Amino acid sequence: MQWATDRGLQTTIGAAGLDLQVPQESLTMQPNSQNLVSIGLAIGLPQGYYGRIAPRSSLALKGIDVAAGAIDADYTGEVKVLLVHNGPQAIALSQGEQVAQLICKCIGLPDVQEVEALMPTTRAGGFSLTGRAVWVHDPTKHNPLEGEILANGPGDTHLVLLKGEDAPIYVPSKHLSSRQP
């Protein structure tokens, strides 16, 4: 990594990243505010890496977090940190105070291929859909069957494992409910 700054970069042996500090005299963050802070550091990352701006736990205790934190390998220039203050009181940050870390990570870009449909897995669904207990209403049976959603299926179906069964089945969404009738 290449870097240019008018002062040294602080870090410790074994640290995950480079410490990013407030270069100004001081910075006061008002409650429920955002500040884009120029760090006084310019970088050039090696090909195959990206930089991640990570929050510091010491600032999180004060209600300050870091937003928008990826720096692409083809970016060269000044590093800025978007600080978000969610606390109820103004917070003053002193010159030299560490506000974030710059972590350099290797990028593992996969070979991307367009397909007609994705293969279902046990982790598909997102937003807490997988693992949800459901009742399967089989029109040929009187009582609904208890099951668990494993994944989204093709079309408007879900891959469901019925209680007491070893193999999952695809069930149309219209035959599922989240409560026992």
Coordinates of C-alpha atoms in Angstrom, one line a residue:
M1 CA 0.0 0.0 0.0
Q2 CA 1.2 3.5 -0.8
W3 CA 0.3 6.4 1.5
A4 CA 1.1 10.1 1.9
T5 CA 0.5 12.2 5.0
D6 CA 2.1 15.0 6.8
R7 CA 2.4 12.9 10.0
G8 CA 3.1 9.3 10.8
L9 CA 0.5 6.6 10.9
Q10 CA 0.0 5.1 14.3
T11 CA -0.7 1.4 14.9
T12 CA 0.3 -1.3 17.3
I13 CA 2.0 -4.6 16.7
G14 CA -0.8 -7.1 15.9
A15 CA -3.3 -4.4 15.0
A16 CA -5.8 -5.3 12.3
G17 CA -5.5 -1.9 10.6
L18 CA -4.0 1.5 10.5
D19 CA -5.4 4.1 13.0
L20 CA -7.1 7.0 11.4
Q21 CA -7.0 10.2 13.5
V22 CA -8.7 13.6 13.6
P23 CA -6.2 16.0 12.0
Q24 CA -7.9 19.3 12.9
E25 CA -7.6 21.1 16.2
S26 CA -10.8 19.5 17.3
L27 CA -14.2 18.4 16.0
T28 CA -17.5 18.7 17.9
M29 CA -20.2 16.3 16.8
Q30 CA -23.7 17.5 17.6
P31 CA -26.4 14.9 18.7
N32 CA -28.0 13.0 15.8
S33 CA -25.5 14.4 13.2
Q34 CA -23.1 13.2 10.5
N35 CA -19.7 14.6 9.8
L36 CA -17.5 13.8 6.8
V37 CA -14.0 14.1 8.3
S38 CA -10.9 14.6 6.2
I39 CA -8.2 12.4 7.8
G40 CA -5.2 14.1 6.2
L41 CA -4.2 10.8 4.5
A42 CA -4.0 9.9 0.8
I43 CA -3.7 6.2 -0.2
G44 CA -3.2 4.0 -3.2
L45 CA -4.1 0.3 -2.6
P46 CA -2.4 -2.6 -4.3
Q47 CA -4.4 -4.4 -7.1
G48 CA -6.5 -7.2 -5.6
Y49 CA -7.1 -5.4 -2.3
Y50 CA -9.7 -3.0 -0.9
G51 CA -9.7 -0.8 2.1
R52 CA -12.4 -1.0 4.7
I53 CA -13.0 1.9 7.1
A54 CA -13.9 0.2 10.4
P55 CA -15.4 1.8 13.6
R56 CA -13.5 1.9 16.9
S57 CA -15.2 0.4 19.9
S58 CA -14.1 3.3 22.1
L59 CA -16.2 5.7 19.9
A60 CA -19.1 3.3 19.8
L61 CA -19.4 3.6 23.5
K62 CA -19.9 7.4 23.0
G63 CA -22.6 6.8 20.4
I64 CA -20.4 7.4 17.3
D65 CA -20.3 5.0 14.4
V66 CA -18.7 4.9 11.0
A67 CA -20.9 4.7 7.8
A68 CA -20.0 3.9 4.2
G69 CA -16.6 2.2 4.6
A70 CA -15.3 0.6 1.4
I71 CA -12.3 2.0 -0.7
D72 CA -11.8 0.3 -4.1
A73 CA -8.3 -0.7 -5.2
D74 CA -8.5 1.7 -8.2
Y75 CA -9.1 4.7 -6.0
T76 CA -6.2 7.0 -5.2
G77 CA -6.6 10.1 -3.1
E78 CA -7.6 11.4 0.2
V79 CA -9.3 9.2 2.8
K80 CA -12.4 10.7 4.5
V81 CA -14.5 9.0 7.2
L82 CA -18.2 9.5 7.6
L83 CA -18.9 9.6 11.3
V84 CA -22.5 9.3 12.6
H85 CA -23.3 10.5 16.1
N86 CA -26.5 8.9 17.5
G87 CA -26.0 10.0 21.1
P88 CA -28.0 12.6 23.1
Q89 CA -25.1 15.0 23.8
A90 CA -22.5 16.8 21.8
I91 CA -19.1 15.0 21.7
A92 CA -15.8 16.8 21.2
L93 CA -13.1 14.8 19.4
S94 CA -9.5 16.1 20.0
Q95 CA -6.7 16.5 17.4
G96 CA -5.0 13.1 17.1
E97 CA -7.9 11.1 18.5
Q98 CA -8.4 7.8 16.7
V99 CA -11.8 7.7 15.0
A100 CA -11.5 4.7 12.8
Q101 CA -9.2 2.0 11.4
L102 CA -8.2 1.4 7.8
I103 CA -8.1 -2.4 7.2
C104 CA -6.7 -3.7 3.9
K105 CA -8.3 -6.9 2.8
C106 CA -7.7 -9.2 -0.2
I107 CA -10.6 -9.3 -2.6
G108 CA -11.9 -12.7 -3.7
L109 CA -14.0 -11.9 -6.8
P110 CA -15.8 -15.0 -8.1
D111 CA -16.4 -15.8 -11.8
V112 CA -19.9 -14.3 -12.3
Q113 CA -22.3 -16.1 -14.5
E114 CA -25.9 -15.2 -15.4
V115 CA -28.3 -18.2 -15.0
E116 CA -32.0 -18.7 -15.6
A117 CA -32.7 -19.7 -12.0
L118 CA -30.6 -20.2 -8.9
M119 CA -30.3 -23.6 -7.3
P120 CA -32.1 -23.7 -3.9
T121 CA -30.0 -24.1 -0.8
T122 CA -30.7 -24.4 2.9
R123 CA -29.7 -20.8 3.4
A124 CA -31.8 -19.1 0.7
G125 CA -34.7 -16.7 1.5
G126 CA -33.1 -14.0 3.6
F127 CA -34.8 -11.7 6.1
S128 CA -35.5 -14.5 8.5
L129 CA -37.6 -16.6 6.1
T130 CA -35.4 -19.7 6.5
G131 CA -35.8 -21.7 9.7
R132 CA -39.4 -20.3 10.1
A133 CA -41.9 -22.8 11.5
V134 CA -44.9 -23.2 9.1
W135 CA -48.1 -25.2 8.8
V136 CA -48.6 -27.0 5.5
H137 CA -52.2 -27.2 4.4
D138 CA -52.5 -30.3 2.2
P139 CA -56.0 -30.3 0.5
T140 CA -56.1 -34.1 0.7
K141 CA -55.6 -34.2 4.5
H142 CA -57.8 -32.9 7.2
N143 CA -55.1 -31.6 9.6
P144 CA -52.2 -29.3 8.6
L145 CA -48.7 -30.7 8.9
E146 CA -46.0 -28.9 10.9
G147 CA -42.8 -28.1 9.0
E148 CA -39.8 -25.7 8.6
I149 CA -38.9 -23.6 5.6
L150 CA -35.4 -24.5 4.4
A151 CA -35.1 -22.4 1.3
N152 CA -37.0 -20.6 -1.5
G153 CA -37.9 -22.9 -4.3
P154 CA -38.6 -22.4 -8.0
G155 CA -41.6 -20.1 -8.8
D156 CA -43.8 -19.4 -5.8
T157 CA -42.7 -22.5 -3.8
H158 CA -40.6 -23.1 -0.7
L159 CA -38.4 -26.1 0.2
V160 CA -40.0 -27.4 3.5
L161 CA -39.0 -30.2 5.8
L162 CA -42.0 -31.7 7.4
K163 CA -41.8 -32.7 11.1
G164 CA -40.7 -36.4 11.3
E165 CA -39.6 -36.6 7.7
D166 CA -36.1 -37.1 6.4
A167 CA -36.4 -35.5 2.9
P168 CA -37.7 -31.9 2.2
I169 CA -40.5 -31.2 -0.3
Y170 CA -41.4 -28.2 -2.4
V171 CA -44.7 -26.6 -1.3
P172 CA -46.6 -23.8 -3.0
S173 CA -46.7 -20.6 -0.9
K174 CA -50.6 -20.7 -0.9
H175 CA -50.5 -23.9 1.1
L176 CA -48.3 -22.4 3.9
S177 CA -49.3 -20.4 7.0
S178 CA -47.2 -19.2 9.9
R179 CA -49.9 -20.2 12.5
Q180 CA -51.8 -23.3 13.3
P181 CA -55.4 -22.9 12.0

